[in-house]
Amino acid sequence: MALFTILQQLAQIAEVELTWVRLFYQYGLMGDQRRLSPSVICSLLRDEVVKTTKGEQILDFLHVEDVASAIWAVAKSNLLGVVNVGSGQPVTVGQILLELGNLLDISKNYNPVTACFWFMY
């Protein structure tokens, strides 16, 4: 938020309005392979064990197309200040892992108890 504070001060000096869009946990095609969904998908397709914790972390994922739509909606609006962009539907990492396994029809490589959490968000 330090950058937002600086920009807010500059906006006041320049007498312009500022809107700061905060994004959380986006996913979609061509995503960074180190992030949760691509990493899990690649591991499952390679028949590798998915390394994770118990999956109890609660996150709010949003597809990049929805992110783009949200940013466009904010740009057309009169919203000012900080605008959080998310789905509003928090899910656990474990739910994401199980859903990805179901979508790929793979369920044999998810061992959430013993492994470490290696994913970067």
Tab-separated table of C-alpha atoms in Angstrom:
chain	number	residue	atom	x	y	z
A	1	MET	CA	0.000	0.000	0.000
A	2	ALA	CA	3.026	2.299	0.134
A	3	LEU	CA	2.821	2.841	-3.624
A	4	PHE	CA	-0.891	3.605	-3.360
A	5	THR	CA	-0.177	6.198	-0.669
A	6	ILE	CA	2.416	7.889	-2.884
A	7	LEU	CA	0.081	7.847	-5.882
A	8	GLN	CA	-2.747	9.177	-3.741
A	9	GLN	CA	-0.594	12.124	-2.658
A	10	LEU	CA	0.473	12.784	-6.256
A	11	ALA	CA	-3.164	12.638	-7.373
A	12	GLN	CA	-4.095	15.237	-4.761
A	13	ILE	CA	-1.271	17.524	-5.871
A	14	ALA	CA	-2.248	17.115	-9.532
A	15	GLU	CA	-5.938	17.430	-8.630
A	16	VAL	CA	-6.868	14.190	-10.389
A	17	GLU	CA	-8.924	11.248	-9.198
A	18	LEU	CA	-7.305	7.907	-8.417
A	19	THR	CA	-8.710	4.401	-8.487
A	20	TRP	CA	-6.498	1.506	-7.399
A	21	VAL	CA	-7.660	-1.945	-8.497
A	22	ARG	CA	-6.394	-4.767	-6.269
A	23	LEU	CA	-6.402	-8.219	-7.858
A	24	PHE	CA	-6.255	-11.550	-6.051
A	25	TYR	CA	-5.341	-15.033	-7.306
A	26	GLN	CA	-6.079	-14.818	-11.014
A	27	TYR	CA	-5.851	-17.891	-13.211
A	28	GLY	CA	-6.188	-18.628	-16.908
A	29	LEU	CA	-4.466	-19.778	-20.061
A	30	MET	CA	-0.760	-19.043	-20.326
A	31	GLY	CA	-0.500	-18.532	-16.566
A	32	ASP	CA	2.811	-18.735	-14.742
A	33	GLN	CA	3.653	-22.443	-14.417
A	34	ARG	CA	4.709	-21.891	-10.794
A	35	ARG	CA	1.238	-20.812	-9.736
A	36	LEU	CA	-1.262	-23.171	-8.150
A	37	SER	CA	-3.507	-24.262	-11.032
A	38	PRO	CA	-0.841	-24.647	-13.764
A	39	SER	CA	1.537	-26.366	-11.353
A	40	VAL	CA	-1.089	-28.858	-10.209
A	41	ILE	CA	-2.302	-29.534	-13.755
A	42	CYS	CA	1.254	-30.153	-15.002
A	43	SER	CA	2.035	-32.441	-12.058
A	44	LEU	CA	-1.135	-34.464	-12.564
A	45	LEU	CA	-0.600	-34.796	-16.312
A	46	ARG	CA	2.983	-35.957	-15.693
A	47	ASP	CA	1.700	-38.514	-13.169
A	48	GLU	CA	3.654	-36.770	-10.399
A	49	VAL	CA	2.617	-36.380	-6.775
A	50	VAL	CA	1.104	-32.959	-6.139
A	51	LYS	CA	3.092	-31.312	-3.363
A	52	THR	CA	0.859	-29.313	-1.050
A	53	THR	CA	-0.232	-28.789	2.523
A	54	LYS	CA	-3.561	-30.017	3.844
A	55	GLY	CA	-5.096	-27.425	1.525
A	56	GLU	CA	-6.884	-25.486	4.246
A	57	GLN	CA	-5.867	-22.049	2.966
A	58	ILE	CA	-8.917	-20.062	1.886
A	59	LEU	CA	-8.434	-18.033	-1.290
A	60	ASP	CA	-10.554	-16.159	-3.810
A	61	PHE	CA	-9.731	-17.205	-7.388
A	62	LEU	CA	-10.882	-15.291	-10.461
A	63	HIS	CA	-10.426	-16.198	-14.124
A	64	VAL	CA	-8.426	-13.648	-16.141
A	65	GLU	CA	-11.381	-12.946	-18.445
A	66	ASP	CA	-13.462	-12.025	-15.401
A	67	VAL	CA	-10.564	-9.894	-14.145
A	68	ALA	CA	-10.514	-8.010	-17.458
A	69	SER	CA	-14.284	-7.487	-17.302
A	70	ALA	CA	-14.030	-6.230	-13.727
A	71	ILE	CA	-11.241	-3.786	-14.570
A	72	TRP	CA	-13.273	-2.499	-17.523
A	73	ALA	CA	-16.332	-2.071	-15.285
A	74	VAL	CA	-14.272	-0.160	-12.712
A	75	ALA	CA	-12.779	2.033	-15.454
A	76	LYS	CA	-16.279	2.972	-16.654
A	77	SER	CA	-17.562	3.596	-13.116
A	78	ASN	CA	-17.230	6.488	-10.702
A	79	LEU	CA	-15.439	4.350	-8.123
A	80	LEU	CA	-12.477	5.997	-6.414
A	81	GLY	CA	-9.836	4.760	-4.007
A	82	VAL	CA	-9.080	1.077	-3.490
A	83	VAL	CA	-11.301	-1.410	-5.334
A	84	ASN	CA	-10.840	-5.089	-4.499
A	85	VAL	CA	-11.541	-7.413	-7.420
A	86	GLY	CA	-12.433	-11.016	-6.609
A	87	SER	CA	-15.103	-13.628	-7.153
A	88	GLY	CA	-16.615	-13.223	-3.706
A	89	GLN	CA	-16.632	-17.024	-3.471
A	90	PRO	CA	-13.720	-18.166	-1.306
A	91	VAL	CA	-12.550	-21.752	-1.717
A	92	THR	CA	-9.882	-23.821	-0.045
A	93	VAL	CA	-6.746	-24.891	-1.861
A	94	GLY	CA	-7.873	-28.467	-1.213
A	95	GLN	CA	-11.130	-27.814	-3.084
A	96	ILE	CA	-9.161	-26.448	-6.037
A	97	LEU	CA	-6.869	-29.488	-6.041
A	98	LEU	CA	-9.765	-31.923	-5.958
A	99	GLU	CA	-11.651	-30.035	-8.680
A	100	LEU	CA	-8.591	-29.987	-10.950
A	101	GLY	CA	-8.159	-33.717	-10.381
A	102	ASN	CA	-11.831	-34.304	-11.198
A	103	LEU	CA	-11.642	-32.194	-14.365
A	104	LEU	CA	-8.620	-34.201	-15.504
A	105	ASP	CA	-10.194	-37.457	-14.254
A	106	ILE	CA	-7.149	-37.998	-12.050
A	107	SER	CA	-7.384	-38.562	-8.311
A	108	LYS	CA	-4.511	-40.861	-7.387
A	109	ASN	CA	-1.711	-38.331	-6.804
A	110	TYR	CA	-3.122	-35.977	-4.184
A	111	ASN	CA	-1.491	-36.501	-0.796
A	112	PRO	CA	-2.133	-33.323	1.175
A	113	VAL	CA	-0.864	-34.475	4.556
A	114	THR	CA	2.832	-35.177	4.102
A	115	ALA	CA	4.094	-32.799	1.427
A	116	CYS	CA	5.206	-29.179	1.537
A	117	PHE	CA	3.433	-26.241	-0.024
A	118	TRP	CA	5.550	-25.254	-3.018
A	119	PHE	CA	3.170	-23.072	-4.970
A	120	MET	CA	3.719	-19.386	-5.596
A	121	TYR	CA	0.624	-17.215	-5.860
